[in-house]
Coordinates of C-alpha atoms and ligand atoms in Angstrom, one line a residue:
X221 CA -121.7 -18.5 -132.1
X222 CA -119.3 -21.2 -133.2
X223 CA -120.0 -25.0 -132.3
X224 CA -116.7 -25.8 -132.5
X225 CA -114.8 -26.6 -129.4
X226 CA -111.3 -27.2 -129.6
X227 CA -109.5 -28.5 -126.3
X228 CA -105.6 -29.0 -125.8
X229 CA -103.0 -31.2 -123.2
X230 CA -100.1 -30.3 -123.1
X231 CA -97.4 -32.3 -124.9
X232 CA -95.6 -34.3 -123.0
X233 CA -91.4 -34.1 -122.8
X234 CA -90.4 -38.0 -124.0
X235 CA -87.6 -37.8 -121.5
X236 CA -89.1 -40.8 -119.0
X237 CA -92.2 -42.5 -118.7
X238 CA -95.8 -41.2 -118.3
X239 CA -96.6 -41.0 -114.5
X240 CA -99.8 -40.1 -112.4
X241 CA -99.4 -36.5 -113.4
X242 CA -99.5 -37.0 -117.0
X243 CA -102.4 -38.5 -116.9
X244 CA -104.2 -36.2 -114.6
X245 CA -103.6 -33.4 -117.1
X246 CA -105.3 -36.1 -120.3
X247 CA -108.1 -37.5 -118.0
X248 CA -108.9 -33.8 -117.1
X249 CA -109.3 -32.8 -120.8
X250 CA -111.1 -36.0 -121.9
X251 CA -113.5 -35.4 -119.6
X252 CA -113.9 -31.9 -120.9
X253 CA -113.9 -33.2 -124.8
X254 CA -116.3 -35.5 -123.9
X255 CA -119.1 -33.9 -122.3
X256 CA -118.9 -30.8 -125.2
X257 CA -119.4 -33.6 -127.9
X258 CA -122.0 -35.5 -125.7
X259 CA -123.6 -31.9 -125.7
X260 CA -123.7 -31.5 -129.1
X261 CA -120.1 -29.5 -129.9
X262 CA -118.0 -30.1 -132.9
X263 CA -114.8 -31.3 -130.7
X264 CA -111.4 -31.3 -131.4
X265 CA -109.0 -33.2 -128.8
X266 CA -105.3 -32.8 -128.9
X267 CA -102.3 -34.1 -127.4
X268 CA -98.8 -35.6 -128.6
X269 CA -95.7 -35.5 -127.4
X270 CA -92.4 -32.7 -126.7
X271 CA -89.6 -34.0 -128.3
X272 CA -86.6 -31.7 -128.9
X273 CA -84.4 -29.6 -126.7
X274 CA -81.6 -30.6 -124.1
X275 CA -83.8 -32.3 -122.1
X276 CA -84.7 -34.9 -124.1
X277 CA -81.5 -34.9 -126.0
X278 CA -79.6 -35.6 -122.7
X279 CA -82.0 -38.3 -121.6
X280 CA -81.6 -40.3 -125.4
X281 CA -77.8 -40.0 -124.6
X282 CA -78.1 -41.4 -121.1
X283 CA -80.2 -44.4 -122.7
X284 CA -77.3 -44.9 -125.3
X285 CA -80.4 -44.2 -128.0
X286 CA -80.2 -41.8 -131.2
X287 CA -82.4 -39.0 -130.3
X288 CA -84.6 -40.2 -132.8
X289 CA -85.3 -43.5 -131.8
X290 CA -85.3 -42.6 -128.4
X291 CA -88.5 -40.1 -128.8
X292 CA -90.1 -43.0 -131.1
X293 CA -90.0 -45.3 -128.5
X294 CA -91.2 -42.7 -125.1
X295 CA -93.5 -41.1 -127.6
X296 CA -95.3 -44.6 -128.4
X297 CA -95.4 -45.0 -124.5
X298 CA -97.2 -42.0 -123.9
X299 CA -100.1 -42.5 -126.6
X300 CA -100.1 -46.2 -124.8
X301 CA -101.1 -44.1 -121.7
X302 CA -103.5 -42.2 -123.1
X303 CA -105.5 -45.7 -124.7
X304 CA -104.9 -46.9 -121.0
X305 CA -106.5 -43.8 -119.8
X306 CA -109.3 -43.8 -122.0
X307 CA -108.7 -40.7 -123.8
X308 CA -110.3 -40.0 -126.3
X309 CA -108.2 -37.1 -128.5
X310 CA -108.4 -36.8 -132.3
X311 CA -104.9 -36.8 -133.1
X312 CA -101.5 -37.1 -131.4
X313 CA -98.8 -34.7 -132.7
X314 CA -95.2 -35.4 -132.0
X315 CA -93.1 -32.2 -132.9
X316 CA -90.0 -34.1 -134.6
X317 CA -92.9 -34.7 -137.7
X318 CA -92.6 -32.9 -140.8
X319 CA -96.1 -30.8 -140.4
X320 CA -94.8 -30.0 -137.1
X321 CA -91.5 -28.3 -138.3
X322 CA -92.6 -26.8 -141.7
X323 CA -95.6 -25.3 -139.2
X324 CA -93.0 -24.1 -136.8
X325 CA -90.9 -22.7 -139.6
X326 CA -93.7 -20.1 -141.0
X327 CA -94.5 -19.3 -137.7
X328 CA -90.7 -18.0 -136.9
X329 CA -90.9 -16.4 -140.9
X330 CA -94.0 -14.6 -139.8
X331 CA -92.8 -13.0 -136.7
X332 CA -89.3 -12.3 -138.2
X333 CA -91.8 -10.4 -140.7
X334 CA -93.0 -8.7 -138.2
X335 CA -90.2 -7.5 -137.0
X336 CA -90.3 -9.0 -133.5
X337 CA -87.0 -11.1 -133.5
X338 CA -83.5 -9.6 -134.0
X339 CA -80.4 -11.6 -133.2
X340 CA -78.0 -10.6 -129.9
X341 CA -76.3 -12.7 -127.5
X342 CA -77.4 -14.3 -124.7
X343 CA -75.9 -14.4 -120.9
X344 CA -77.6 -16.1 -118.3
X345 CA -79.2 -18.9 -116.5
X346 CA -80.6 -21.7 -117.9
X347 CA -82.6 -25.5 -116.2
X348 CA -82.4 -27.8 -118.5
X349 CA -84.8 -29.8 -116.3
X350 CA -87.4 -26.9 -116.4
X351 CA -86.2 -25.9 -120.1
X352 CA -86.2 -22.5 -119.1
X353 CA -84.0 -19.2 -118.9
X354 CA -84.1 -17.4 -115.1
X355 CA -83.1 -14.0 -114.2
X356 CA -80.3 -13.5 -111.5
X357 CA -82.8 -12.7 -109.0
X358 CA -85.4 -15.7 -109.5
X359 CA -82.1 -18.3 -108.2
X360 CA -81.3 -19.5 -104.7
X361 CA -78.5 -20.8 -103.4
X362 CA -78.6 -24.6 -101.9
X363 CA -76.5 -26.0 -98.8
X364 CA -74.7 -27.5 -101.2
X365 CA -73.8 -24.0 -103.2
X366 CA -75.6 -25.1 -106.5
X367 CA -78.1 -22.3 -107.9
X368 CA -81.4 -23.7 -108.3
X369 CA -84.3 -21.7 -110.0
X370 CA -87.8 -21.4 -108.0
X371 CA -89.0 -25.1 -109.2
X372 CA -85.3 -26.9 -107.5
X373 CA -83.8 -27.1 -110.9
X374 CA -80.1 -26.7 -111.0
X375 CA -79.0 -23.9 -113.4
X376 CA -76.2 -23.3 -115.3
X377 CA -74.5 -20.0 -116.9
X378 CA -74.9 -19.9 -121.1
X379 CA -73.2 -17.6 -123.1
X380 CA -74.0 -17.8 -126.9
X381 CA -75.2 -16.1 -129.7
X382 CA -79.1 -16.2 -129.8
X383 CA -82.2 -14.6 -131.7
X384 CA -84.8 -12.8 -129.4
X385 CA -88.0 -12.3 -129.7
X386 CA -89.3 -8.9 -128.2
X387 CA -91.3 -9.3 -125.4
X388 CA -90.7 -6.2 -123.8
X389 CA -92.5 -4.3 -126.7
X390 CA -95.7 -6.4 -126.0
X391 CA -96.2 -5.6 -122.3
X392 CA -98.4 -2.9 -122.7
X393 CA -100.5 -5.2 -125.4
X394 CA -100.8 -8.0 -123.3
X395 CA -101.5 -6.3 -119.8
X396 CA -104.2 -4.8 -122.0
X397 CA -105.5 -8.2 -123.7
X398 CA -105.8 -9.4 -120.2
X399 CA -108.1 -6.6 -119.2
X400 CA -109.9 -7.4 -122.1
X401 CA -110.0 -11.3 -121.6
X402 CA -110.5 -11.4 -117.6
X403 CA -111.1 -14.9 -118.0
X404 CA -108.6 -15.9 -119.7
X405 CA -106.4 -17.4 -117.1
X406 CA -107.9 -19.5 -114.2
X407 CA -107.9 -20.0 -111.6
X408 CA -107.8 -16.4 -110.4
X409 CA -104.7 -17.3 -108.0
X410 CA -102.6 -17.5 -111.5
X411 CA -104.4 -14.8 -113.0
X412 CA -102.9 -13.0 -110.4
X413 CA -99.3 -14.0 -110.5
X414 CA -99.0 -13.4 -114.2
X415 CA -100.5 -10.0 -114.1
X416 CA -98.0 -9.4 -111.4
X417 CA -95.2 -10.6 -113.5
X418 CA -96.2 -8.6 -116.7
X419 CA -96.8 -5.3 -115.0
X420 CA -93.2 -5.9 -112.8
X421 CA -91.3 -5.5 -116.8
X422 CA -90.9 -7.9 -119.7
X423 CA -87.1 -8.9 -120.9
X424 CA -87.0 -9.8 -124.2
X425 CA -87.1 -13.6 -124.7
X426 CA -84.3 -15.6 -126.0
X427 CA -85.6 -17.9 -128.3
X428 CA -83.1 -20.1 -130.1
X429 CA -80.0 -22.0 -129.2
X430 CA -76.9 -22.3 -130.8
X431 CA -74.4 -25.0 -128.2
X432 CA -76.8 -28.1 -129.4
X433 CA -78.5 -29.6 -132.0
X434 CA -81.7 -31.2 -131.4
X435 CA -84.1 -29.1 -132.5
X436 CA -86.1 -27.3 -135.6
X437 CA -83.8 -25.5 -137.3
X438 CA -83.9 -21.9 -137.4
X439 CA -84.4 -20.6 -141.0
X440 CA -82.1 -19.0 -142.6
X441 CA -79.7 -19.4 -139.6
X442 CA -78.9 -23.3 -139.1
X443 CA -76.4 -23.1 -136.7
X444 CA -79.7 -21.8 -134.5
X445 CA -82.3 -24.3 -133.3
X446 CA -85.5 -22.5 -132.1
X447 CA -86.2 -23.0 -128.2
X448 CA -88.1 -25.6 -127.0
X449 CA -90.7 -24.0 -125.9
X450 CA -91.4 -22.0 -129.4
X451 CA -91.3 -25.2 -131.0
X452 CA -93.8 -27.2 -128.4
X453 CA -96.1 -24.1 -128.2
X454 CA -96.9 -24.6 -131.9
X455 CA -97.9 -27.7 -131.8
X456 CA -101.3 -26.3 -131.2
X457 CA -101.4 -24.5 -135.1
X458 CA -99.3 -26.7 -136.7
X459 CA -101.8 -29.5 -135.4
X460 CA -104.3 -27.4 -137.0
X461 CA -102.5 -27.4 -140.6
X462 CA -100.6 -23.8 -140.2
X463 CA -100.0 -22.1 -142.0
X464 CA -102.7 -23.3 -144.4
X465 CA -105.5 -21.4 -143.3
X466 CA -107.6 -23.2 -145.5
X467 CA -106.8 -26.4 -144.1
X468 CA -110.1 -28.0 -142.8
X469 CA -108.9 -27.8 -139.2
X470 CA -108.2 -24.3 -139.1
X471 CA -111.8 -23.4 -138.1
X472 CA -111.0 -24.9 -134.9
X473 CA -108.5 -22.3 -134.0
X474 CA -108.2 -19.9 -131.9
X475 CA -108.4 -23.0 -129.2
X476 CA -111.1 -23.1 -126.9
X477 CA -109.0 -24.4 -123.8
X478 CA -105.3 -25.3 -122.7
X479 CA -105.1 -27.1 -120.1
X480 CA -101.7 -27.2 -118.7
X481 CA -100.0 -27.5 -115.1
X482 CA -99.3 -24.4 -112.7
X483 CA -95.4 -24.6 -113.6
X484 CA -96.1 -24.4 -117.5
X485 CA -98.9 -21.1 -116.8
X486 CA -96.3 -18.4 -118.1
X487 CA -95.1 -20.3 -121.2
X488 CA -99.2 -20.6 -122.1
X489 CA -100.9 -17.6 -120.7
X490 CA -97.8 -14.7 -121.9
X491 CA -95.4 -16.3 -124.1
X492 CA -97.9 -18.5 -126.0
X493 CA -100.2 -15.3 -126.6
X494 CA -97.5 -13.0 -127.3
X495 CA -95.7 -15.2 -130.0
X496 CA -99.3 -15.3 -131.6
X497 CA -100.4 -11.8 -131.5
X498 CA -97.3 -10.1 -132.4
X499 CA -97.3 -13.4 -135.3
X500 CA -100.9 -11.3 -136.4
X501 CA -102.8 -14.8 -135.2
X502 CA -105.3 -15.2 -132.4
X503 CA -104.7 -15.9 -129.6
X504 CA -106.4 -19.2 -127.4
X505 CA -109.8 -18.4 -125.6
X506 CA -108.6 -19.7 -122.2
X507 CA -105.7 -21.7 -120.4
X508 CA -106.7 -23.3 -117.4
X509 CA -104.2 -24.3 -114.9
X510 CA -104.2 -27.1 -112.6
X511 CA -101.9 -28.5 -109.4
X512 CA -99.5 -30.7 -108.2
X513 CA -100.1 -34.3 -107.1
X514 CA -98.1 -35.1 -104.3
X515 CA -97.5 -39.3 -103.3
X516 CA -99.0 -40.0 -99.6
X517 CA -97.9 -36.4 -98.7
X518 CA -94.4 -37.1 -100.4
X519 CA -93.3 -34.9 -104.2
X520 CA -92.9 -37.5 -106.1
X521 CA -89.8 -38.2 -107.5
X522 CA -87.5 -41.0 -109.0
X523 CA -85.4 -40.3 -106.3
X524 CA -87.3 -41.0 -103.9
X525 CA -89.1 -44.0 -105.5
X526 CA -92.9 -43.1 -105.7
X527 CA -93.7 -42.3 -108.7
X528 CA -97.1 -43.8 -110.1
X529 CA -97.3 -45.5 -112.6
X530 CA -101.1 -45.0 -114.3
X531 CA -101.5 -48.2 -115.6
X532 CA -100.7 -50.1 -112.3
X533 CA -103.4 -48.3 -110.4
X534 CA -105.6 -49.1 -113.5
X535 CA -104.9 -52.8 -113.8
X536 CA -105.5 -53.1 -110.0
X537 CA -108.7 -50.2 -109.3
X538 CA -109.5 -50.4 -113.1
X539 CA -110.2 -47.5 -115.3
X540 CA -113.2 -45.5 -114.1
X541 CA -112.7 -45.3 -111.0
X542 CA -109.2 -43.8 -111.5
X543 CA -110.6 -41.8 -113.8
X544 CA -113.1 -40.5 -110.6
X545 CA -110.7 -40.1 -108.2
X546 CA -108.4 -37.9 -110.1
X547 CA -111.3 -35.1 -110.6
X548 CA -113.2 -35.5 -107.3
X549 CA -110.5 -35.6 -104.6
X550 CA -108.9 -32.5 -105.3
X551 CA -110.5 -29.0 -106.5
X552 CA -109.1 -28.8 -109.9
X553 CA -106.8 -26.2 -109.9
X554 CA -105.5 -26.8 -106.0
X555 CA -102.4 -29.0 -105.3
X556 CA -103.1 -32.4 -104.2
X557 CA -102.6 -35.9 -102.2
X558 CA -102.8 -39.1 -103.5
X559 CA -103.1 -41.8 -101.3
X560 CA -104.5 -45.6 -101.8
X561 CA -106.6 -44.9 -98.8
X562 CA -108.5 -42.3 -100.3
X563 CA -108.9 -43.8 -103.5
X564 CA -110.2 -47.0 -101.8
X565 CA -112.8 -45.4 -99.9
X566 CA -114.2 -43.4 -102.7
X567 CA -114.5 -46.1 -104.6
X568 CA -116.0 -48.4 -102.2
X569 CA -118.2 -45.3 -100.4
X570 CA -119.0 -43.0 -103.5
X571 CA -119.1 -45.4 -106.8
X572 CA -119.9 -48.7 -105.3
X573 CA -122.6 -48.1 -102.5
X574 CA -123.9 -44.5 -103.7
X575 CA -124.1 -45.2 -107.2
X576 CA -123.4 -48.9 -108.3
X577 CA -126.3 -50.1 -105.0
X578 CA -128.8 -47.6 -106.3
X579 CA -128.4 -48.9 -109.9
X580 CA -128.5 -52.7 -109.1
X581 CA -131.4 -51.7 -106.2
X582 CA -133.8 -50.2 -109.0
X583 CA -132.9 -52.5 -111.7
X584 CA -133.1 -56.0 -109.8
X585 CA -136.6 -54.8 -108.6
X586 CA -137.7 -53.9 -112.2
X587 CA -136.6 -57.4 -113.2
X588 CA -138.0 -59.4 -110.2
X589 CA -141.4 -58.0 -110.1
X590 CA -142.1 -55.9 -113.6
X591 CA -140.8 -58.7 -115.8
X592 CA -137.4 -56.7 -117.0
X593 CA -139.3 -54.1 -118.7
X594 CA -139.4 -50.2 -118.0
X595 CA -142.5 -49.9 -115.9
X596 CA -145.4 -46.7 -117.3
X597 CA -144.8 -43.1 -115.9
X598 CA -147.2 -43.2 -113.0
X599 CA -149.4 -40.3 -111.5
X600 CA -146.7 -38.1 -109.7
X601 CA -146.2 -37.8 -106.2
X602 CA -144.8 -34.4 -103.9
X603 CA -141.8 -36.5 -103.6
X604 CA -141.4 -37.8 -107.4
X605 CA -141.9 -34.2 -109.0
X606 CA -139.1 -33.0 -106.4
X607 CA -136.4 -35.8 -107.3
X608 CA -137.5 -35.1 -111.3
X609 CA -136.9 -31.7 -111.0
X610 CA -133.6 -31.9 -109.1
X611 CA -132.3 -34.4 -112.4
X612 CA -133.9 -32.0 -114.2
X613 CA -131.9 -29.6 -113.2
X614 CA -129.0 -31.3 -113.5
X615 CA -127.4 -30.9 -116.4
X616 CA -127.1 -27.2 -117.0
X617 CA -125.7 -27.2 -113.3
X618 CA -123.0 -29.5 -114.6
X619 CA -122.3 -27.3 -118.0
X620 CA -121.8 -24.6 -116.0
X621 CA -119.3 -26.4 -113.4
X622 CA -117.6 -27.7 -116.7
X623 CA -117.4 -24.4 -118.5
X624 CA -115.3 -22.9 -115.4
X625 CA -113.6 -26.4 -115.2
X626 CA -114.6 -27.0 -112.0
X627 CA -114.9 -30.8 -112.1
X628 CA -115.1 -31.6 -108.5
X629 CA -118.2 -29.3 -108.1
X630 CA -119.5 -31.0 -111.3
X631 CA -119.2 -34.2 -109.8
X632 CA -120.7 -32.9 -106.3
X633 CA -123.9 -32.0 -108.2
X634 CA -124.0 -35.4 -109.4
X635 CA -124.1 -36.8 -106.0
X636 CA -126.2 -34.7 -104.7
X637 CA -128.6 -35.9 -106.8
X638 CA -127.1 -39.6 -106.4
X639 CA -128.1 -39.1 -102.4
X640 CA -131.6 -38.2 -103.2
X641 CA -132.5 -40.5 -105.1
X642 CA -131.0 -43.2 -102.3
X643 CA -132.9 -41.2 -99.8
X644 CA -136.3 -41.7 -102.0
X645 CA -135.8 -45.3 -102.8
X646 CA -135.1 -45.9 -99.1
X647 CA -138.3 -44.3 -98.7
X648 CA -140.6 -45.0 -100.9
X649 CA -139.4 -48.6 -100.3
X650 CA -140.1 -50.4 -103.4
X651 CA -139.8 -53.5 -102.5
X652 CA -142.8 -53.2 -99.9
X653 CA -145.0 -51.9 -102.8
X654 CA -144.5 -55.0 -104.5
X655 CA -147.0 -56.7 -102.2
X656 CA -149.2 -53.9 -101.3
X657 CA -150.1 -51.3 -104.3
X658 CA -148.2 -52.4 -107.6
X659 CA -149.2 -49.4 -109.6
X660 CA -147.2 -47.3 -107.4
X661 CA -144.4 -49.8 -107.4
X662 CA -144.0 -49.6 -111.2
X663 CA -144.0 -45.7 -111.2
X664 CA -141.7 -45.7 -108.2
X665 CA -139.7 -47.8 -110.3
X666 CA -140.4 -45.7 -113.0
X667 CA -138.6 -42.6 -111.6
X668 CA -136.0 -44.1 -110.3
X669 CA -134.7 -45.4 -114.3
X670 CA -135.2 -42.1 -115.4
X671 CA -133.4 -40.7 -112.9
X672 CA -130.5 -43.1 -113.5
X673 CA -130.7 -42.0 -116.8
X674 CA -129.9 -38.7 -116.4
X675 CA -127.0 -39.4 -113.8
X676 CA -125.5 -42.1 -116.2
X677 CA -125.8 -39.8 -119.2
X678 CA -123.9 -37.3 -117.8
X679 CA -121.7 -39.1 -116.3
X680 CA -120.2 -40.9 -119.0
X681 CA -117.4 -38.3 -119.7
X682 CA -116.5 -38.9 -116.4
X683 CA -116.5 -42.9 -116.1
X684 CA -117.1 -43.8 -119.7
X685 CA -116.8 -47.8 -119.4
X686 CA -119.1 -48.0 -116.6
X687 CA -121.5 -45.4 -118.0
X688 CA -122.4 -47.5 -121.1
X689 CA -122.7 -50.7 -118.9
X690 CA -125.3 -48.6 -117.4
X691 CA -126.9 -47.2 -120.2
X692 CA -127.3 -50.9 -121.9
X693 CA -128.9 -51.9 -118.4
X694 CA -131.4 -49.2 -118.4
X695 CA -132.0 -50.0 -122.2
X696 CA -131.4 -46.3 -123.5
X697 CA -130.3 -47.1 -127.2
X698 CA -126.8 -45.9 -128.4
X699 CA -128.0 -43.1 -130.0
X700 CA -129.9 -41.5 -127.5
X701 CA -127.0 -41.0 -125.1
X702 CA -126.8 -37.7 -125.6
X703 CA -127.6 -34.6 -123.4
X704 CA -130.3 -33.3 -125.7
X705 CA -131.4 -37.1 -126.0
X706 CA -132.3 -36.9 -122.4
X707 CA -135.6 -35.0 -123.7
X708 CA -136.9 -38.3 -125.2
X709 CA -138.6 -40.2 -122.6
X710 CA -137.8 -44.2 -122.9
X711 CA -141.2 -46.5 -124.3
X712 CA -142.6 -48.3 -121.1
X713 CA -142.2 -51.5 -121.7
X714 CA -138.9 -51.4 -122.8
X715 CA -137.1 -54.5 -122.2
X716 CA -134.2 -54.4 -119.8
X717 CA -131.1 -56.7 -120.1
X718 CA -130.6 -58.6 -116.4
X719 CA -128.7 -56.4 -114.3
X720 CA -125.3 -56.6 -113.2
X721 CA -122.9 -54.9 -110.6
X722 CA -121.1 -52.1 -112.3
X723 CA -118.3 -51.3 -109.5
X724 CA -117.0 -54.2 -107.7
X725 CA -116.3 -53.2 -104.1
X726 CA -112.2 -53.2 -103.7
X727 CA -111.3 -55.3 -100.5
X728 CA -107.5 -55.5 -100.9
X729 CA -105.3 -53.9 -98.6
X730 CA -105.3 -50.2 -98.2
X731 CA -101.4 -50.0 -97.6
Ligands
MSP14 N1 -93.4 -30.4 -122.6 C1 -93.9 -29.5 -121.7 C2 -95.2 -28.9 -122.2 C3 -95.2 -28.3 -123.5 S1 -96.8 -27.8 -124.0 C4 -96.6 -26.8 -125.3 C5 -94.1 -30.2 -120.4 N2 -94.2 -31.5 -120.4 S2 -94.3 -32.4 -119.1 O1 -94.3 -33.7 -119.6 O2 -93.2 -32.1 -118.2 O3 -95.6 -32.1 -118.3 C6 -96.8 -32.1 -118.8 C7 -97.9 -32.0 -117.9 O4 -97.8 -33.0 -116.8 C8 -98.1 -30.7 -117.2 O5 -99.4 -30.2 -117.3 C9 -97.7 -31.0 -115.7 O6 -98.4 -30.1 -114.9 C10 -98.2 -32.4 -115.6 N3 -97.6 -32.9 -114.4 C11 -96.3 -33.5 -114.3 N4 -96.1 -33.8 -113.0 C12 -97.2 -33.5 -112.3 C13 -97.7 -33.8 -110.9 N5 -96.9 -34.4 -110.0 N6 -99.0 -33.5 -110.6 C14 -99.8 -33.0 -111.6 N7 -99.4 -32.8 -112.8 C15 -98.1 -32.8 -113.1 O7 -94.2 -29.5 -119.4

């Protein structure tokens, strides 16, 4: 079994600024990358940015910017968002860089070898906004008599020369590989679609333009730029050093996890795995697909004005408990609502009084009355073997929510845990030890730090900022933040730094 764990965003279009749902897609796979390295996994995080087709081309003209500078300046933006965010990826690919487009190239040479592509002409619909061809039968027709494609894009009719790749001839293959891979797509909603989709008939893809310019070349055909969506795909080898398969990053591919949203599915879980198969590559382990945020009930839209900016809510709510809210209010994988009000009240309900009182309880008490220093493990009662047993517990509970991406149950766990360990303090009361039996305070004590331990440690994917405060309160050295770490039991006696809040209550206005 590998130890490598290699975990993908996608890459962002540079056509406008990074917005809440940008950063829902990072935070999710920073969580992701960081709890497989704190348990042990040779991680590699990517993102980076999508930089060529109409899209973007149309949006640097708009701004009265070469294309060029244009992506230089949204693509600097975006990896602004992601320090913002905290995340934590080991490189940031932008597809107008040189490894990108040599990358790109080989690929195209390998499946022209293959004899996948052949050159025709193309007649149909195309969004520019979704940067995707539609078939006659996928449009609607507005009040307004303007086609639109399922998402709302408007279409329009292209006629040009174009190269195809031939899906058609990999349906068979692919319904098969899917058989094969049952996991591969998640959740089982999209699984569902897609299979639908495959087994209802492939058309061959059209995959390079010939009415525009901005865009990888096609080789040996430069009046051709490869589609967008070839070209972004690759990021994920090129990143890797394709086609040098003896670069030292290769051995992280085939990629462990995409993670992408609902709308981008098809280009990931049959396109993506098609190009590569019929390319003679692997293909990606999994693609995970997530939903839509919608704005106090709203789609959020420029139009309409409510589009969040990420580091607003951060500079107000700070970074953790953003980074909270995003995973626990919504099943990953469902559509969602954000709203202030809900993000106030977890973080005044869940992170302030579950978590932040239940540190500062424990740890004030271990200052005030055993001197700052980690009390001795005392003589177990009924009721401390339970609450060591359910931390215990713990963290293979939240591998296996992770592994199936299922953050907000990951996160449940953890509070489950959270509440019992509130329910014990309230009971065993602490604080009325301290002037009847102090042995039994110190190992009440006692339980409680180790069981903060455990919920701060694997946490810290999760709120990484707050986690360490934590950590540094309950004096568990740097290098024993780890999952396996948690096997070491801290020296009694261990001094504690004075404790200090870790999640300020919020108590601004909701509206
Ligand atoms: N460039 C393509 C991806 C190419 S990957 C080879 C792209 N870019 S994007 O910038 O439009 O979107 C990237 C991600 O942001 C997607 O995962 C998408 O789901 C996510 N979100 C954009 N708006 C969103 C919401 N309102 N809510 C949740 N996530 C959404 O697609």
């Amino acid at each position: 079994m590998s130890n490598t764990f290699y975990i993908t965003t996608p890459i962002y279009y540079v056509n406008g600024a990074p917005h809440i749902g940008h950063a829902y897609t990072s935070v999710a796979a920073d969580v992701l990358a960081r709890f497989k390295r704190l348990d042990g996994f040779d991680v590699f995080f990517l993102t980076g940015t999508d930089e060529h087709g109409q899209k973007v081309e149309k949006a640097a003209a708009e701004a009265g910017l070469d294309p060029q500078e244009f992506t230089d300046r949204v693509s600097a933006d975006f990896r602004a968002m992601g320090a913002t965010m905290g995340i934590s990826n080991d490189d940031f690919i932008r597809t107008t860089e040189e490894r990108h487009k040599s990358g790109c190239a080989a690929l195209w040479a390998r499946l022209e070898a293959s004899g996948y592509l052949y050159r025709g002409e193309y007649e149909g619909w195309y969004a520019v906004r979704d940067e995707a061809f539609y078939g006659e039968d996928e449009l609607t027709l507005d009040a307004h008599g303007i086609r639109r494609a399922p998402s709302g894009a408007p279409v329009e009719l292209v006629r040009e020369p174009s190269w195809f790749f031939r899906l058609s001839a990999m349906q068979e293959r692919m319904l098969a590989f899917y058989a094969e891979n049952p996991d591969f797509i998640a959740p089982a909603a999209r699984r569902n679609e897609l299979l639908r989709f495959c087994r209802s008939g492939l058309a061959d893809l059209s995959i390079s333009r010939a009415s525009f310019r901005w865009g990888i070349p096609v080789p040996g055909d430069p009046d051709h730029v490869m589609y967008v969506w070839l070209d972004a795909l690759a990021n994920y080898i090129t990143a890797m050093g394709f086609p040098d398969e003896t670069h030292p990053r290769w051995r992280f591919w085939p990629a462990d996890l995409h993670i992408v949203g609902k709308e981008i599915a098809r280009f990931h879980a049959l396109y993506w795995p098609a190009f590569l198969l019929a390319a003679g590559i692997a293909p990606p382990r999994r693609v995970f697909s997530h939903g839509w945020w919608t704005v106090e009930g709203e789609k959020m839209s420029k139009s309409v004005g409510n589009v969040i900016d990420p580091r607003a809510l951060v500079a107000e709510f700070g970074l953790d408990p953003v980074r909270y809210f995003l995973l626990r209010e919504v099943p990953f994988g469902n559509d969602g609502d954000f709203s202030r009000r809900s993000l106030i009240s977890r973080l005044n309900s869940e992170l302030a009084n579950d978590l932040g009182n239940l540190c500062q309880r424990t740890l004030t008490q271990i200052a005030r009355q055993c001197d700052g220093r980690l009390p001795h493990v005392g003589p177990a009662t009924e009721a401390d073997s339970a609450l060591l047993a359910a931390a215990g517990a713990l963290v293979p509970l939240v591998r296996e929510k992770l592994d199936r991406q299922a953050f907000h149950e990951a996160l449940e766990e953890i509070w489950r845990l959270v509440r019992a360990a509130n329910a014990y303090i309230d009971h065993a009361a602490p604080w009325a030890l301290a002037r009847t039996d102090r042995t039994r305070m110190g190992a009440v004590l006692r339980v409680l730090a180790d069981v903060l331990r455990v919920l701060a440690t694997v946490l810290q994917p999760f709120l990484p900022g707050t986690m360490a405060l934590m950590l540094d309160q309950l004096g568990v050295p740097a290098e024993e933040r780890t999952l396996a770490a948690l096997a070491n039991p801290l020296p009694a006696g261990t001094v504690l730094p004075s404790p200090a809040g870790l999640f300020p209550r919020f108590v601004g206005a909701a509206g």
